[in-house]
Coordinates of C-alpha atoms in Angstrom, one line a residue:
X1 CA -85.1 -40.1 21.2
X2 CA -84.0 -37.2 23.6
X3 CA -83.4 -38.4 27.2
X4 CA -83.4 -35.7 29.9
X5 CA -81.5 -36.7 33.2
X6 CA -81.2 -35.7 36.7
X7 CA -77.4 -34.6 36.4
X8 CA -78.2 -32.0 34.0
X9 CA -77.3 -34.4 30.6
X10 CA -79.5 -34.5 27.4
X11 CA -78.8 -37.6 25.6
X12 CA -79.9 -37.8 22.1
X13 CA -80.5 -41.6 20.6
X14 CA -79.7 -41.3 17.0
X15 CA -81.4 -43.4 14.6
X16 CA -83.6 -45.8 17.5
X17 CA -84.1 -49.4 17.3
X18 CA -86.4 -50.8 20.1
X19 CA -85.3 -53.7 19.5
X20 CA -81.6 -53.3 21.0
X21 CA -81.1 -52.5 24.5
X22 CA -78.0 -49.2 25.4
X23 CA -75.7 -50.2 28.3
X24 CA -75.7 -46.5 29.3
X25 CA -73.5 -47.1 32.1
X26 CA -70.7 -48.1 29.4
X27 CA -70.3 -44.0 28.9
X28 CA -67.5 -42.7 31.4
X29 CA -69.3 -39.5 31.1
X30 CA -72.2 -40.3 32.5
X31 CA -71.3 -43.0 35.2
X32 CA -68.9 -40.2 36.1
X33 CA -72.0 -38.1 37.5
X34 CA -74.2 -41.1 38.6
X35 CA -73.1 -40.4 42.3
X36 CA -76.4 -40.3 44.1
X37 CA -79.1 -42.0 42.4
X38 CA -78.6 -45.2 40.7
X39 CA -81.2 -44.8 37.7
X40 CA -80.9 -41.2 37.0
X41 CA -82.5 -40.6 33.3
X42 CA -85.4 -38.9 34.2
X43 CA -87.7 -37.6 31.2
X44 CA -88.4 -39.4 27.9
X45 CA -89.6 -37.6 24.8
X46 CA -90.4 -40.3 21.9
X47 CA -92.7 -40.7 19.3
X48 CA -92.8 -44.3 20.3
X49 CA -93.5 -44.6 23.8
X50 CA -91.4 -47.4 25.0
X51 CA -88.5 -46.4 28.0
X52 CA -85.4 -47.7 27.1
X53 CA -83.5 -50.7 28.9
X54 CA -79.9 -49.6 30.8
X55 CA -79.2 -53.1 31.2
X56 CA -76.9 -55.0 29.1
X57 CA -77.6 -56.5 25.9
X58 CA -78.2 -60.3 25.9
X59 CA -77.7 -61.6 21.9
X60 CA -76.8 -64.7 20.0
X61 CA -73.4 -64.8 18.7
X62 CA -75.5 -64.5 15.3
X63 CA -76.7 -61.2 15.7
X64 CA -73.5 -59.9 17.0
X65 CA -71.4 -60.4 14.4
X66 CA -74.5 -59.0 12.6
X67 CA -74.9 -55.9 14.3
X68 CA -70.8 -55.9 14.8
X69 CA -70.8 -55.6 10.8
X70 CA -73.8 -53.3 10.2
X71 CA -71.6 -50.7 12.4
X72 CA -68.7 -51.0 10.9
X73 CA -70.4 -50.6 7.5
X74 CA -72.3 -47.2 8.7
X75 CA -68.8 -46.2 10.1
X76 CA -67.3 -46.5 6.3
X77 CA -70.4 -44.7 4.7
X78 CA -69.7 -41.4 7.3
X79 CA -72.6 -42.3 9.2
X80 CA -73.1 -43.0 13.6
X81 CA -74.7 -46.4 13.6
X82 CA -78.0 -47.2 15.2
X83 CA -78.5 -46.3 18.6
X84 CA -75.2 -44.1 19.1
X85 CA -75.6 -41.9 22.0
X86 CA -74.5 -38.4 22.0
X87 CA -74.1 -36.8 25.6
X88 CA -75.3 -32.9 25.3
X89 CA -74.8 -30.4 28.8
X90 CA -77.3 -27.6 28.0
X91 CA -76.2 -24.1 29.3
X92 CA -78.6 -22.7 31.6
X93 CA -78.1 -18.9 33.1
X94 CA -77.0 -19.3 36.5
X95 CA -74.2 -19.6 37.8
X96 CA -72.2 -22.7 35.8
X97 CA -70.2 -24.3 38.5
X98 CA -73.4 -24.5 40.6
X99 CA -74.6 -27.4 38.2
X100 CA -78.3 -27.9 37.0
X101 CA -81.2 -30.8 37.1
X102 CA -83.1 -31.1 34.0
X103 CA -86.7 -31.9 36.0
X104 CA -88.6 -31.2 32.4
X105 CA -88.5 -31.8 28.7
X106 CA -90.6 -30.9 26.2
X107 CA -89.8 -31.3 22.4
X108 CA -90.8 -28.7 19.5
X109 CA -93.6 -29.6 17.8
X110 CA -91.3 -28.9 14.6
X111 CA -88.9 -30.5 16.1
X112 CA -86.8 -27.2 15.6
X113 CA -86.0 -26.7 19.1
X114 CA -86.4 -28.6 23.1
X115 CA -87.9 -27.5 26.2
X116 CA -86.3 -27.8 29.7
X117 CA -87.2 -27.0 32.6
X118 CA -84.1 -27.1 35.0
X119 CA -83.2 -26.1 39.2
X120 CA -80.0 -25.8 40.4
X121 CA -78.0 -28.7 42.2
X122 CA -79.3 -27.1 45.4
X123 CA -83.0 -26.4 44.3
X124 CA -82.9 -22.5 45.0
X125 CA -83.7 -21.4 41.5
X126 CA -85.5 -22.5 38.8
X127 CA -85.6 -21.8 35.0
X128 CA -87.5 -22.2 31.5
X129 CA -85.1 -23.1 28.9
X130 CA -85.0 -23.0 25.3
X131 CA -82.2 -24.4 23.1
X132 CA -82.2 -24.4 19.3
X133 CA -80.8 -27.5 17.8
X134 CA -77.8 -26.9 15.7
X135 CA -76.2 -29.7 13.0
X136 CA -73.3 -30.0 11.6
X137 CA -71.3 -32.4 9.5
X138 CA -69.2 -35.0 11.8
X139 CA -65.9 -34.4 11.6
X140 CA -64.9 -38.6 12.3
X141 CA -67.5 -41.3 11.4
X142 CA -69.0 -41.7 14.8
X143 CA -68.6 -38.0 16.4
X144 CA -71.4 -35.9 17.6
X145 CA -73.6 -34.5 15.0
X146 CA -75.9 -32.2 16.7
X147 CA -75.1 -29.3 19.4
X148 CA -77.8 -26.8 21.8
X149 CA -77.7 -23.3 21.4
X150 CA -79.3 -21.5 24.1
X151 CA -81.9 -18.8 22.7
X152 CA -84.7 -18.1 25.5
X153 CA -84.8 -18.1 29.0
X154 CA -86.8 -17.2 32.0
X155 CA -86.8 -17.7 35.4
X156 CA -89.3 -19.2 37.7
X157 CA -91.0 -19.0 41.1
X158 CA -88.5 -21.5 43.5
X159 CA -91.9 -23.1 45.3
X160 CA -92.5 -26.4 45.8
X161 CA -89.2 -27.4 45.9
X162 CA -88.1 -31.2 44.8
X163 CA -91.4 -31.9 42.6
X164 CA -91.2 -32.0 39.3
X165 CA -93.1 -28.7 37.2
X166 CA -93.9 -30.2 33.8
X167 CA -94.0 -27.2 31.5
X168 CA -95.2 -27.8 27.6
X169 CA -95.4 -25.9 24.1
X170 CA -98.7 -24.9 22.8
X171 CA -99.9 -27.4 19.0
X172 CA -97.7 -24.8 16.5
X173 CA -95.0 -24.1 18.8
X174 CA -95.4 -20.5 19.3
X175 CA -96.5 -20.2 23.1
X176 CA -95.3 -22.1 26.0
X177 CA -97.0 -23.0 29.6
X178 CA -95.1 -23.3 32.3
X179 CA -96.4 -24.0 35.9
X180 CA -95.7 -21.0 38.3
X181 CA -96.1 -20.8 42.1
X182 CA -100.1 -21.0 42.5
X183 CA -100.8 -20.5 38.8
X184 CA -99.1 -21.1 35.3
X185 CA -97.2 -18.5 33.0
X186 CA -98.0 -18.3 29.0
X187 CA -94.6 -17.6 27.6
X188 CA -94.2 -16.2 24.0
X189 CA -90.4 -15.8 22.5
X190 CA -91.7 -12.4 21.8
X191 CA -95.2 -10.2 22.2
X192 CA -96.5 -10.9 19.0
X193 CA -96.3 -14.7 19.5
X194 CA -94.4 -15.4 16.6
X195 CA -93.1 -18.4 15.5
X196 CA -89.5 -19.3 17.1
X197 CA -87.7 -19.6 13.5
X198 CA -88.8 -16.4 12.9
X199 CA -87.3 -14.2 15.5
X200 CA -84.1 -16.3 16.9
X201 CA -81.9 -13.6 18.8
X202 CA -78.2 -13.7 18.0
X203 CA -78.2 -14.3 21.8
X204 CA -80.0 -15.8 24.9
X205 CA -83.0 -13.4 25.3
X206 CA -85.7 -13.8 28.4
X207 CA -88.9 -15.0 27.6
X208 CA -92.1 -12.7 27.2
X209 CA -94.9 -13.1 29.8
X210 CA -98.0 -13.2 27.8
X211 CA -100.7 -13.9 30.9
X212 CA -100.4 -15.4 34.1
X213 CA -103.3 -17.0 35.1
X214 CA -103.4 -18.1 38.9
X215 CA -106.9 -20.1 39.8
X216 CA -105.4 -22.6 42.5
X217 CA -104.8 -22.8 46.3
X218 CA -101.5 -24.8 46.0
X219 CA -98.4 -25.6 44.1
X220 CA -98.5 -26.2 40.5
X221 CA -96.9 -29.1 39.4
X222 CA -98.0 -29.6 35.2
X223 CA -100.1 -27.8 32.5
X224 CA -100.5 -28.7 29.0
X225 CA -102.7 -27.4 26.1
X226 CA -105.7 -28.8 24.5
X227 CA -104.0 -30.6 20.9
X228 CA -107.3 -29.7 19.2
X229 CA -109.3 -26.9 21.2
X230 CA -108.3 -23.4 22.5
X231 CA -107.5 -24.9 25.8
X232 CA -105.2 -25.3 28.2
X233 CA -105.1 -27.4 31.5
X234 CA -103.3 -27.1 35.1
X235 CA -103.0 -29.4 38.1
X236 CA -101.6 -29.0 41.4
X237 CA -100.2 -30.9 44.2
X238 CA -103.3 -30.9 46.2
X239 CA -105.0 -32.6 42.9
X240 CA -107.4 -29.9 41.7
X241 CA -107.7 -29.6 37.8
X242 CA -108.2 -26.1 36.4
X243 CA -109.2 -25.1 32.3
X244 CA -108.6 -22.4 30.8
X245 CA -110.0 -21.0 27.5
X246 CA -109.7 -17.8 26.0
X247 CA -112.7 -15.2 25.5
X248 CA -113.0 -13.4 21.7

């Protein structure tokens, strides 16, 4: 499970059981940064659905030991045990010590790469983010596995300031949608459309505008493609719905 959150953290859930609650304010990391809001986790991406609990976890003494002794068994066999949290800070282009808010996340539909849209702490820019995961062999039983590498970026119209623009990738990956000012933005990682393995940059590259389509008379706020037609959707604040399909 990845878990986007206001204070510009991606959290990765590695090996999820639903059936275990994360005490996420156990990570100094994160409680660190938890200065203004007092939930901030803001965007779940999950093949299963179900938000996860931040309260603490209420077992029998039984299931304790249990789980005490699964962990320490997946500790000996190299392996983080179920549920470990890893705490990611994505790069984003501007200016670092400005901090970011992850507003967006959208995952790969290869799972090769995630999606974010982010704004900086003081909501005067915006950006579309793409970041490559990277594995690698943990160097201690429990230590991060996984790391972003930033490969595509673009910026974005600063309107509507404070709402969320939910941005998505197209069924195979190889174009993105991403709400901009009174329209949306059909992103390629280069003109041809190709697929994202097949033309990573040795490092950060802007996006390619493909088309901007603008059909609407306020803010847009989300857009997201048809999973089975040559479609794609937009809404904005005011609630009008726009489609879009392409003409052969």
């Amino acid at each position: 499970m990845l878990i986007s959150t206001s204070s510009g953290y991606l959290l990765i859930l590695h090996d999820l059981d639903l059936t275990k609650s994360l005490e996420v304010g156990s990570y100094p990391i994160l409680r660190a940064r938890r200065t203004t809001s007092s939930s901030d986790l803001t965007t779940l991406s999950s093949s299963s659905g179900p938000r996860v609990s931040g309260s603490p976890s209420h077992h029998s003494d039984s299931n304790s030991s249990s789980e005490k002794h699964m962990s320490r068994a997946s500790q000996r066999e190299g392996i983080s045990p179920r549920n470990s949290l890893e705490v990611l800070t994505p790069e984003v282009p501007g200016e670092r010590d400005r901090g970011n808010c992850i507003t967006s996340l959208q995952l790969h539909p290869k799972g090769w790469a995630t999606l974010l849209r982010c704004s900086s702490n003081t909501d005067d820019q915006e950006w579309t983010c793409v970041y490559e995961f990277q594995e690698g062999a943990p160097v201690r039983p429990v230590s991060p596995r996984c790391s972003l590498r930033l490969t595509h970026y673009i910026e974005e119209a600063n309107v509507g300031r404070g709402y969320i623009k939910e941005l998505c990738f197209s069924p195979d990956g190889r174009m993105i949608s991403s709400p901009h000012g009174y329209g949306i933005r059909l992103l390629g990682f280069d003109k041809q459309c190709s697929e994202l393995i097949d033309c990573l940059p040795k490092e950060a590259s802007p996006l390619r505008v493909i088309r901007s389509l603008y059909s609407h008379n306020d803010v847009v706020l989300t857009t997201k493609f048809s999973p089975t037609h040559c479609q794609i959707a937009s809404g904005c604040l005011s609630g009008r719905v726009s489609l879009y399909q392409p003409k052969f």
